[in-house]
Amino acid sequence: WQPFYYAETGIGNYRQNSSSSTDIFGGAGNNDTFLPIRVGGGVNANVGERHSFTGTLDYRFRWYDDSDRRNDSDWRWNVNLSRPVDDDNLRFGMRGRVSYRGDSQHRNDWGVFADYRMGFGERDQVTIGGEVRERRYPNGPERDRTRDIAQLTASWTHSLPNGRTSFTLGGQLTQEWATQERPDGNASFWGVNGEVDHSFGDTLDGLFWWSYDNESYDDERPDYTTDPDLLLTRNDDLWHFGASLVWGFARGWSLRPTIEYNWEDSNIDELAYSSTELWLTVRKSF
C-alpha cells in the first residue's frame, strides 16, 4: 500500500467579462477576490501479479469575498483497477462528485468508466474511454436538471524527441437524457481539446490547454420569449483556454500561477457567459 497526500491554497481573482447576457442583466466587470483551498490524497496498491488498485479523494473549496456570490465546495472520488495488456493498459472503475449549489442544495454525480491506453512506439500513445453516469439534484429548484449521461472520449499524446515537450489532441461525444422535466430536454454534445506540456528544467514546467464544445438541446424554450414564432431550441458553443506554470522550489513544495479564460456563446442571449480567472497557489505533496 502506497498512500499519498497533498494540500494547496493561495489567492485568486474572478472577473465576469462583457457578454450578451450582461448587456441584458448587467454585472460585467465584477472583480471578486477568492481564496482557493484543495486537499486530498489516495492510495496505490498491487492486487495479485498483474492488477493494481488506485483510490483517491479530492476536496476543493473557493471562498469569495463578495457575499452575493456563492462559495464553491466540491468532493471528488475515484476507485479503479488497472492491468497491463502487452504494451497497453486497461483501467476500469467508478468515480463521482458531490457539489454544493448554494441555498443548502447539492448535486451528486456517480458513474462507471473504463479506458484503454495503447502505446505506439516510444513517443506516442492513444487512449479510448467511455463512461456512463447519473447527475442528480436530490431536491430544490434545480431538481428538474437531473439527467443520465453517456460519454465516449479519445486522445492522442505525442512526445518530442527531446523528452521535455509533449502535446495531446482529443475529442468527445456525449448524450444526455433528461430524467425529470428539464426545460431544454435531452442534449447531444461534441467537442475537441488540446494540451501542450513543456519542461523548462528540473524544477519548472509549463502547461497550456484549450477546449471547444458544442451543446445542442432538443426542446424549445418558451420561457425566453412570448412570441411563438421566435421559439428556439438551445445551442451553445463553449471555449476554454488556460495556462499554468509549476515551479518546484523545495522538496515536495511547488508554486503554481494559473490563468483561465472561459467564453460560452448561445443562440439564447440570456445564456451567454464569459469570465477570466487568475490564481496563485502553493502546494505541498507528501
mmCIF file of N, CA, C and O in Angstrom, residues 44-129:
data_model
loop_
_atom_site.group_PDB
_atom_site.id
_atom_site.type_symbol
_atom_site.label_atom_id
_atom_site.label_comp_id
_atom_site.label_asym_id
_atom_site.label_seq_id
_atom_site.Cartn_x
_atom_site.Cartn_y
_atom_site.Cartn_z
ATOM 1 N N ASN A 44 -2.260 3.699 -3.668
ATOM 2 C CA ASN A 44 -1.990 2.743 -4.744
ATOM 3 C C ASN A 44 -1.588 1.413 -4.122
ATOM 4 O O ASN A 44 -0.871 1.388 -3.120
ATOM 5 N N ALA A 45 -2.028 0.326 -4.733
ATOM 6 C CA ALA A 45 -1.692 -0.987 -4.191
ATOM 7 C C ALA A 45 -1.685 -2.021 -5.304
ATOM 8 O O ALA A 45 -2.479 -1.939 -6.254
ATOM 9 N N ASN A 46 -0.792 -2.990 -5.193
ATOM 10 C CA ASN A 46 -0.790 -4.126 -6.108
ATOM 11 C C ASN A 46 -1.858 -5.118 -5.675
ATOM 12 O O ASN A 46 -2.006 -5.409 -4.480
ATOM 13 N N VAL A 47 -2.584 -5.646 -6.649
ATOM 14 C CA VAL A 47 -3.610 -6.657 -6.395
ATOM 15 C C VAL A 47 -3.259 -7.867 -7.256
ATOM 16 O O VAL A 47 -3.491 -7.876 -8.470
ATOM 17 N N GLY A 48 -2.678 -8.875 -6.650
ATOM 18 C CA GLY A 48 -2.199 -10.007 -7.430
ATOM 19 C C GLY A 48 -0.950 -9.621 -8.207
ATOM 20 O O GLY A 48 -0.253 -8.649 -7.905
ATOM 21 N N GLU A 49 -0.656 -10.402 -9.243
ATOM 22 C CA GLU A 49 0.572 -10.201 -10.006
ATOM 23 C C GLU A 49 0.419 -9.180 -11.122
ATOM 24 O O GLU A 49 1.407 -8.606 -11.574
ATOM 25 N N ARG A 50 -0.817 -8.936 -11.596
ATOM 26 C CA ARG A 50 -0.971 -8.098 -12.791
ATOM 27 C C ARG A 50 -1.876 -6.897 -12.582
ATOM 28 O O ARG A 50 -1.885 -5.992 -13.415
ATOM 29 N N HIS A 51 -2.645 -6.853 -11.541
ATOM 30 C CA HIS A 51 -3.582 -5.757 -11.335
ATOM 31 C C HIS A 51 -3.046 -4.788 -10.284
ATOM 32 O O HIS A 51 -2.310 -5.172 -9.369
ATOM 33 N N SER A 52 -3.436 -3.524 -10.422
ATOM 34 C CA SER A 52 -3.138 -2.520 -9.403
ATOM 35 C C SER A 52 -4.410 -1.739 -9.097
ATOM 36 O O SER A 52 -5.247 -1.507 -9.973
ATOM 37 N N PHE A 53 -4.537 -1.326 -7.842
ATOM 38 C CA PHE A 53 -5.715 -0.593 -7.363
ATOM 39 C C PHE A 53 -5.312 0.831 -7.041
ATOM 40 O O PHE A 53 -4.242 1.083 -6.458
ATOM 41 N N THR A 54 -6.171 1.799 -7.402
ATOM 42 C CA THR A 54 -5.981 3.199 -7.045
ATOM 43 C C THR A 54 -7.291 3.744 -6.498
ATOM 44 O O THR A 54 -8.350 3.562 -7.100
ATOM 45 N N GLY A 55 -7.215 4.426 -5.381
ATOM 46 C CA GLY A 55 -8.370 5.114 -4.806
ATOM 47 C C GLY A 55 -7.972 6.523 -4.407
ATOM 48 O O GLY A 55 -6.910 6.722 -3.806
ATOM 49 N N THR A 56 -8.785 7.512 -4.778
ATOM 50 C CA THR A 56 -8.456 8.909 -4.472
ATOM 51 C C THR A 56 -9.685 9.636 -3.938
ATOM 52 O O THR A 56 -10.830 9.292 -4.255
ATOM 53 N N LEU A 57 -9.435 10.659 -3.122
ATOM 54 C CA LEU A 57 -10.468 11.552 -2.611
ATOM 55 C C LEU A 57 -9.916 12.970 -2.665
ATOM 56 O O LEU A 57 -8.795 13.219 -2.176
ATOM 57 N N ASP A 58 -10.672 13.890 -3.273
ATOM 58 C CA ASP A 58 -10.181 15.246 -3.523
ATOM 59 C C ASP A 58 -11.264 16.243 -3.110
ATOM 60 O O ASP A 58 -12.424 16.118 -3.519
ATOM 61 N N TYR A 59 -10.885 17.234 -2.283
ATOM 62 C CA TYR A 59 -11.823 18.269 -1.843
ATOM 63 C C TYR A 59 -11.332 19.628 -2.331
ATOM 64 O O TYR A 59 -10.161 19.984 -2.138
ATOM 65 N N ARG A 60 -12.244 20.405 -2.974
ATOM 66 C CA ARG A 60 -11.921 21.728 -3.495
ATOM 67 C C ARG A 60 -12.945 22.735 -2.958
ATOM 68 O O ARG A 60 -14.150 22.477 -2.984
ATOM 69 N N PHE A 61 -12.430 23.875 -2.505
ATOM 70 C CA PHE A 61 -13.299 24.897 -1.912
ATOM 71 C C PHE A 61 -12.818 26.269 -2.376
ATOM 72 O O PHE A 61 -11.612 26.528 -2.460
ATOM 73 N N ARG A 62 -13.780 27.147 -2.695
ATOM 74 C CA ARG A 62 -13.478 28.541 -3.013
ATOM 75 C C ARG A 62 -14.358 29.448 -2.161
ATOM 76 O O ARG A 62 -15.584 29.319 -2.173
ATOM 77 N N TRP A 63 -13.713 30.337 -1.430
ATOM 78 C CA TRP A 63 -14.417 31.337 -0.651
ATOM 79 C C TRP A 63 -14.252 32.684 -1.333
ATOM 80 O O TRP A 63 -13.135 33.153 -1.569
ATOM 81 N N TYR A 64 -15.381 33.331 -1.703
ATOM 82 C CA TYR A 64 -15.367 34.631 -2.374
ATOM 83 C C TYR A 64 -15.604 35.737 -1.356
ATOM 84 O O TYR A 64 -16.418 35.579 -0.429
ATOM 85 N N ASP A 65 -14.919 36.869 -1.550
ATOM 86 C CA ASP A 65 -15.122 37.986 -0.627
ATOM 87 C C ASP A 65 -16.415 38.744 -0.908
ATOM 88 O O ASP A 65 -16.796 39.616 -0.133
ATOM 89 N N ASP A 66 -17.102 38.422 -2.001
ATOM 90 C CA ASP A 66 -18.393 39.023 -2.325
ATOM 91 C C ASP A 66 -19.491 38.174 -1.692
ATOM 92 O O ASP A 66 -19.685 37.014 -2.064
ATOM 93 N N SER A 67 -20.216 38.751 -0.755
ATOM 94 C CA SER A 67 -21.243 37.991 -0.040
ATOM 95 C C SER A 67 -22.407 37.597 -0.936
ATOM 96 O O SER A 67 -23.187 36.702 -0.588
ATOM 97 N N ASP A 68 -22.544 38.247 -2.114
ATOM 98 C CA ASP A 68 -23.630 37.905 -3.031
ATOM 99 C C ASP A 68 -23.287 36.710 -3.918
ATOM 100 O O ASP A 68 -24.146 36.217 -4.650
ATOM 101 N N ARG A 69 -22.040 36.265 -3.902
ATOM 102 C CA ARG A 69 -21.622 35.155 -4.755
ATOM 103 C C ARG A 69 -21.540 33.868 -3.940
ATOM 104 O O ARG A 69 -21.062 33.860 -2.816
ATOM 105 N N ARG A 70 -21.987 32.793 -4.529
ATOM 106 C CA ARG A 70 -21.966 31.504 -3.854
ATOM 107 C C ARG A 70 -20.534 30.980 -3.721
ATOM 108 O O ARG A 70 -19.758 30.977 -4.677
ATOM 109 N N ASN A 71 -20.167 30.527 -2.521
ATOM 110 C CA ASN A 71 -18.901 29.826 -2.350
ATOM 111 C C ASN A 71 -19.017 28.422 -2.933
ATOM 112 O O ASN A 71 -20.064 27.774 -2.816
ATOM 113 N N ASP A 72 -17.948 27.942 -3.559
ATOM 114 C CA ASP A 72 -17.955 26.642 -4.214
ATOM 115 C C ASP A 72 -17.348 25.586 -3.302
ATOM 116 O O ASP A 72 -16.320 25.818 -2.661
ATOM 117 N N SER A 73 -17.978 24.415 -3.262
ATOM 118 C CA SER A 73 -17.473 23.293 -2.486
ATOM 119 C C SER A 73 -17.696 22.017 -3.284
ATOM 120 O O SER A 73 -18.790 21.793 -3.804
ATOM 121 N N ASP A 74 -16.655 21.174 -3.377
ATOM 122 C CA ASP A 74 -16.730 20.046 -4.302
ATOM 123 C C ASP A 74 -15.894 18.879 -3.777
ATOM 124 O O ASP A 74 -14.694 19.024 -3.543
ATOM 125 N N TRP A 75 -16.541 17.737 -3.575
ATOM 126 C CA TRP A 75 -15.855 16.485 -3.232
ATOM 127 C C TRP A 75 -15.798 15.599 -4.471
ATOM 128 O O TRP A 75 -16.818 15.395 -5.126
ATOM 129 N N ARG A 76 -14.616 15.028 -4.769
ATOM 130 C CA ARG A 76 -14.469 14.127 -5.918
ATOM 131 C C ARG A 76 -13.790 12.834 -5.457
ATOM 132 O O ARG A 76 -12.807 12.881 -4.723
ATOM 133 N N TRP A 77 -14.312 11.700 -5.915
ATOM 134 C CA TRP A 77 -13.753 10.414 -5.532
ATOM 135 C C TRP A 77 -13.585 9.524 -6.753
ATOM 136 O O TRP A 77 -14.268 9.701 -7.772
ATOM 137 N N ASN A 78 -12.659 8.574 -6.653
ATOM 138 C CA ASN A 78 -12.352 7.691 -7.778
ATOM 139 C C ASN A 78 -11.754 6.402 -7.222
ATOM 140 O O ASN A 78 -10.827 6.437 -6.412
ATOM 141 N N VAL A 79 -12.280 5.268 -7.646
ATOM 142 C CA VAL A 79 -11.690 3.961 -7.329
ATOM 143 C C VAL A 79 -11.607 3.179 -8.630
ATOM 144 O O VAL A 79 -12.564 3.121 -9.396
ATOM 145 N N ASN A 80 -10.441 2.574 -8.894
ATOM 146 C CA ASN A 80 -10.284 1.860 -10.160
ATOM 147 C C ASN A 80 -9.231 0.769 -10.054
ATOM 148 O O ASN A 80 -8.356 0.801 -9.178
ATOM 149 N N LEU A 81 -9.331 -0.183 -10.967
ATOM 150 C CA LEU A 81 -8.339 -1.238 -11.152
ATOM 151 C C LEU A 81 -7.714 -1.071 -12.527
ATOM 152 O O LEU A 81 -8.387 -0.674 -13.489
ATOM 153 N N SER A 82 -6.436 -1.394 -12.655
ATOM 154 C CA SER A 82 -5.778 -1.364 -13.959
ATOM 155 C C SER A 82 -4.890 -2.589 -14.101
ATOM 156 O O SER A 82 -4.448 -3.180 -13.109
ATOM 157 N N ARG A 83 -4.622 -2.945 -15.368
ATOM 158 C CA ARG A 83 -3.737 -4.069 -15.638
ATOM 159 C C ARG A 83 -3.076 -3.864 -16.985
ATOM 160 O O ARG A 83 -3.673 -3.292 -17.923
ATOM 161 N N PRO A 84 -1.838 -4.309 -17.154
ATOM 162 C CA PRO A 84 -1.186 -4.204 -18.455
ATOM 163 C C PRO A 84 -1.709 -5.259 -19.413
ATOM 164 O O PRO A 84 -2.086 -6.364 -19.007
ATOM 165 N N VAL A 85 -1.740 -4.898 -20.695
ATOM 166 C CA VAL A 85 -2.096 -5.823 -21.767
ATOM 167 C C VAL A 85 -1.004 -5.676 -22.822
ATOM 168 O O VAL A 85 -1.063 -4.780 -23.661
ATOM 169 N N ASP A 86 0.025 -6.530 -22.750
ATOM 170 C CA ASP A 86 1.235 -6.369 -23.568
ATOM 171 C C ASP A 86 1.821 -4.971 -23.312
ATOM 172 O O ASP A 86 2.135 -4.650 -22.189
ATOM 173 N N ASP A 87 1.891 -4.120 -24.346
ATOM 174 C CA ASP A 87 2.401 -2.763 -24.164
ATOM 175 C C ASP A 87 1.297 -1.756 -23.842
ATOM 176 O O ASP A 87 1.566 -0.557 -23.751
ATOM 177 N N ASP A 88 0.082 -2.236 -23.690
ATOM 178 C CA ASP A 88 -1.061 -1.359 -23.445
ATOM 179 C C ASP A 88 -1.479 -1.439 -21.981
ATOM 180 O O ASP A 88 -0.875 -2.139 -21.170
ATOM 181 N N ASN A 89 -2.563 -0.705 -21.651
ATOM 182 C CA ASN A 89 -3.052 -0.718 -20.281
ATOM 183 C C ASN A 89 -4.565 -0.545 -20.269
ATOM 184 O O ASN A 89 -5.102 0.331 -20.950
ATOM 185 N N LEU A 90 -5.243 -1.371 -19.493
ATOM 186 C CA LEU A 90 -6.687 -1.302 -19.314
ATOM 187 C C LEU A 90 -6.992 -0.837 -17.905
ATOM 188 O O LEU A 90 -6.422 -1.342 -16.935
ATOM 189 N N ARG A 91 -7.926 0.136 -17.790
ATOM 190 C CA ARG A 91 -8.317 0.667 -16.481
ATOM 191 C C ARG A 91 -9.838 0.764 -16.434
ATOM 192 O O ARG A 91 -10.474 1.184 -17.407
ATOM 193 N N PHE A 92 -10.441 0.406 -15.301
ATOM 194 C CA PHE A 92 -11.897 0.494 -15.160
ATOM 195 C C PHE A 92 -12.226 0.710 -13.686
ATOM 196 O O PHE A 92 -11.471 0.314 -12.794
ATOM 197 N N GLY A 93 -13.365 1.378 -13.456
ATOM 198 C CA GLY A 93 -13.736 1.634 -12.072
ATOM 199 C C GLY A 93 -14.965 2.503 -11.954
ATOM 200 O O GLY A 93 -15.789 2.599 -12.877
ATOM 201 N N MET A 94 -15.083 3.184 -10.818
ATOM 202 C CA MET A 94 -16.199 4.078 -10.526
ATOM 203 C C MET A 94 -15.645 5.418 -10.061
ATOM 204 O O MET A 94 -14.572 5.484 -9.456
ATOM 205 N N ARG A 95 -16.386 6.485 -10.331
ATOM 206 C CA ARG A 95 -15.992 7.814 -9.859
ATOM 207 C C ARG A 95 -17.229 8.689 -9.734
ATOM 208 O O ARG A 95 -18.280 8.406 -10.330
ATOM 209 N N GLY A 96 -17.065 9.783 -8.984
ATOM 210 C CA GLY A 96 -18.203 10.679 -8.792
ATOM 211 C C GLY A 96 -17.787 11.927 -8.058
ATOM 212 O O GLY A 96 -16.610 12.153 -7.746
ATOM 213 N N ARG A 97 -18.777 12.761 -7.746
ATOM 214 C CA ARG A 97 -18.522 14.015 -7.046
ATOM 215 C C ARG A 97 -19.802 14.498 -6.382
ATOM 216 O O ARG A 97 -20.914 14.150 -6.808
ATOM 217 N N VAL A 98 -19.628 15.298 -5.351
ATOM 218 C CA VAL A 98 -20.735 15.969 -4.669
ATOM 219 C C VAL A 98 -20.409 17.455 -4.664
ATOM 220 O O VAL A 98 -19.390 17.863 -4.111
ATOM 221 N N SER A 99 -21.270 18.274 -5.292
ATOM 222 C CA SER A 99 -21.003 19.700 -5.471
ATOM 223 C C SER A 99 -22.079 20.517 -4.761
ATOM 224 O O SER A 99 -23.272 20.226 -4.892
ATOM 225 N N TYR A 100 -21.632 21.554 -4.056
ATOM 226 C CA TYR A 100 -22.563 22.462 -3.393
ATOM 227 C C TYR A 100 -23.091 23.472 -4.402
ATOM 228 O O TYR A 100 -22.325 24.075 -5.154
ATOM 229 N N ARG A 101 -24.414 23.669 -4.438
ATOM 230 C CA ARG A 101 -25.047 24.531 -5.431
ATOM 231 C C ARG A 101 -25.667 25.778 -4.821
ATOM 232 O O ARG A 101 -26.369 26.514 -5.500
ATOM 233 N N GLY A 102 -25.429 26.040 -3.547
ATOM 234 C CA GLY A 102 -25.998 27.202 -2.886
ATOM 235 C C GLY A 102 -27.353 26.913 -2.256
ATOM 236 O O GLY A 102 -28.069 25.985 -2.667
ATOM 237 N N ASP A 103 -27.721 27.704 -1.246
ATOM 238 C CA ASP A 103 -29.017 27.569 -0.564
ATOM 239 C C ASP A 103 -29.252 26.154 -0.055
ATOM 240 O O ASP A 103 -30.365 25.605 -0.162
ATOM 241 N N SER A 104 -28.191 25.526 0.477
ATOM 242 C CA SER A 104 -28.261 24.180 1.060
ATOM 243 C C SER A 104 -28.587 23.102 0.033
ATOM 244 O O SER A 104 -29.055 22.010 0.401
ATOM 245 N N GLN A 105 -28.370 23.377 -1.258
ATOM 246 C CA GLN A 105 -28.635 22.417 -2.317
ATOM 247 C C GLN A 105 -27.316 21.799 -2.800
ATOM 248 O O GLN A 105 -26.275 22.456 -2.811
ATOM 249 N N HIS A 106 -27.392 20.519 -3.238
ATOM 250 C CA HIS A 106 -26.222 19.809 -3.719
ATOM 251 C C HIS A 106 -26.527 19.105 -5.037
ATOM 252 O O HIS A 106 -27.686 18.863 -5.386
ATOM 253 N N ARG A 107 -25.472 18.779 -5.748
ATOM 254 C CA ARG A 107 -25.563 17.972 -6.966
ATOM 255 C C ARG A 107 -24.676 16.751 -6.788
ATOM 256 O O ARG A 107 -23.514 16.867 -6.398
ATOM 257 N N ASN A 108 -25.223 15.567 -7.084
ATOM 258 C CA ASN A 108 -24.485 14.309 -6.931
ATOM 259 C C ASN A 108 -24.243 13.676 -8.291
ATOM 260 O O ASN A 108 -25.176 13.500 -9.078
ATOM 261 N N ASP A 109 -22.986 13.339 -8.577
ATOM 262 C CA ASP A 109 -22.619 12.615 -9.794
ATOM 263 C C ASP A 109 -21.983 11.282 -9.395
ATOM 264 O O ASP A 109 -21.158 11.231 -8.471
ATOM 265 N N TRP A 110 -22.334 10.219 -10.105
ATOM 266 C CA TRP A 110 -21.618 8.965 -9.926
ATOM 267 C C TRP A 110 -21.785 8.139 -11.197
ATOM 268 O O TRP A 110 -22.779 8.253 -11.921
ATOM 269 N N GLY A 111 -20.776 7.313 -11.496
ATOM 270 C CA GLY A 111 -20.861 6.506 -12.698
ATOM 271 C C GLY A 111 -19.731 5.494 -12.780
ATOM 272 O O GLY A 111 -18.835 5.445 -11.921
ATOM 273 N N VAL A 112 -19.772 4.684 -13.820
ATOM 274 C CA VAL A 112 -18.729 3.693 -14.097
ATOM 275 C C VAL A 112 -17.991 4.115 -15.360
ATOM 276 O O VAL A 112 -18.570 4.726 -16.265
ATOM 277 N N PHE A 113 -16.704 3.793 -15.427
ATOM 278 C CA PHE A 113 -15.905 4.197 -16.573
ATOM 279 C C PHE A 113 -14.849 3.137 -16.876
ATOM 280 O O PHE A 113 -14.518 2.279 -16.042
ATOM 281 N N ALA A 114 -14.311 3.221 -18.080
ATOM 282 C CA ALA A 114 -13.201 2.360 -18.494
ATOM 283 C C ALA A 114 -12.414 3.091 -19.568
ATOM 284 O O ALA A 114 -12.981 3.872 -20.344
ATOM 285 N N ASP A 115 -11.101 2.869 -19.591
ATOM 286 C CA ASP A 115 -10.303 3.392 -20.696
ATOM 287 C C ASP A 115 -9.186 2.412 -21.031
ATOM 288 O O ASP A 115 -8.725 1.637 -20.184
ATOM 289 N N TYR A 116 -8.784 2.458 -22.287
ATOM 290 C CA TYR A 116 -7.757 1.558 -22.810
ATOM 291 C C TYR A 116 -6.675 2.400 -23.461
ATOM 292 O O TYR A 116 -6.941 3.137 -24.414
ATOM 293 N N ARG A 117 -5.458 2.322 -22.919
ATOM 294 C CA ARG A 117 -4.341 3.121 -23.411
ATOM 295 C C ARG A 117 -3.397 2.238 -24.218
ATOM 296 O O ARG A 117 -2.910 1.216 -23.722
ATOM 297 N N MET A 118 -3.151 2.652 -25.456
ATOM 298 C CA MET A 118 -2.321 1.865 -26.373
ATOM 299 C C MET A 118 -1.031 2.614 -26.671
ATOM 300 O O MET A 118 -1.050 3.805 -26.992
ATOM 301 N N GLY A 119 0.104 1.919 -26.569
ATOM 302 C CA GLY A 119 1.388 2.512 -26.892
ATOM 303 C C GLY A 119 1.779 2.233 -28.327
ATOM 304 O O GLY A 119 1.649 1.102 -28.817
ATOM 305 N N PHE A 120 2.236 3.271 -29.020
ATOM 306 C CA PHE A 120 2.714 3.149 -30.396
ATOM 307 C C PHE A 120 4.145 3.689 -30.450
ATOM 308 O O PHE A 120 4.361 4.895 -30.599
ATOM 309 N N GLY A 121 5.113 2.813 -30.276
ATOM 310 C CA GLY A 121 6.491 3.260 -30.249
ATOM 311 C C GLY A 121 6.829 3.932 -28.930
ATOM 312 O O GLY A 121 6.102 3.837 -27.931
ATOM 313 N N GLU A 122 7.947 4.641 -28.923
ATOM 314 C CA GLU A 122 8.441 5.244 -27.694
ATOM 315 C C GLU A 122 7.787 6.579 -27.359
ATOM 316 O O GLU A 122 7.856 7.034 -26.217
ATOM 317 N N ARG A 123 7.169 7.232 -28.370
ATOM 318 C CA ARG A 123 6.732 8.609 -28.137
ATOM 319 C C ARG A 123 5.244 8.853 -28.379
ATOM 320 O O ARG A 123 4.804 9.993 -28.329
ATOM 321 N N ASP A 124 4.459 7.816 -28.658
ATOM 322 C CA ASP A 124 3.042 8.021 -28.960
ATOM 323 C C ASP A 124 2.176 7.054 -28.171
ATOM 324 O O ASP A 124 2.525 5.881 -27.991
ATOM 325 N N GLN A 125 1.035 7.577 -27.728
ATOM 326 C CA GLN A 125 0.030 6.705 -27.128
ATOM 327 C C GLN A 125 -1.364 7.239 -27.439
ATOM 328 O O GLN A 125 -1.569 8.444 -27.562
ATOM 329 N N VAL A 126 -2.314 6.325 -27.567
ATOM 330 C CA VAL A 126 -3.711 6.652 -27.843
ATOM 331 C C VAL A 126 -4.557 6.047 -26.730
ATOM 332 O O VAL A 126 -4.360 4.891 -26.338
ATOM 333 N N THR A 127 -5.487 6.848 -26.205
ATOM 334 C CA THR A 127 -6.375 6.394 -25.136
ATOM 335 C C THR A 127 -7.827 6.530 -25.591
ATOM 336 O O THR A 127 -8.231 7.588 -26.068
ATOM 337 N N ILE A 128 -8.580 5.462 -25.457
ATOM 338 C CA ILE A 128 -10.010 5.445 -25.768
ATOM 339 C C ILE A 128 -10.772 5.137 -24.487
ATOM 340 O O ILE A 128 -10.419 4.196 -23.767
ATOM 341 N N GLY A 129 -11.789 5.955 -24.194
ATOM 342 C CA GLY A 129 -12.506 5.767 -22.944
ATOM 343 C C GLY A 129 -14.011 5.909 -23.096
ATOM 344 O O GLY A 129 -14.511 6.450 -24.089
#
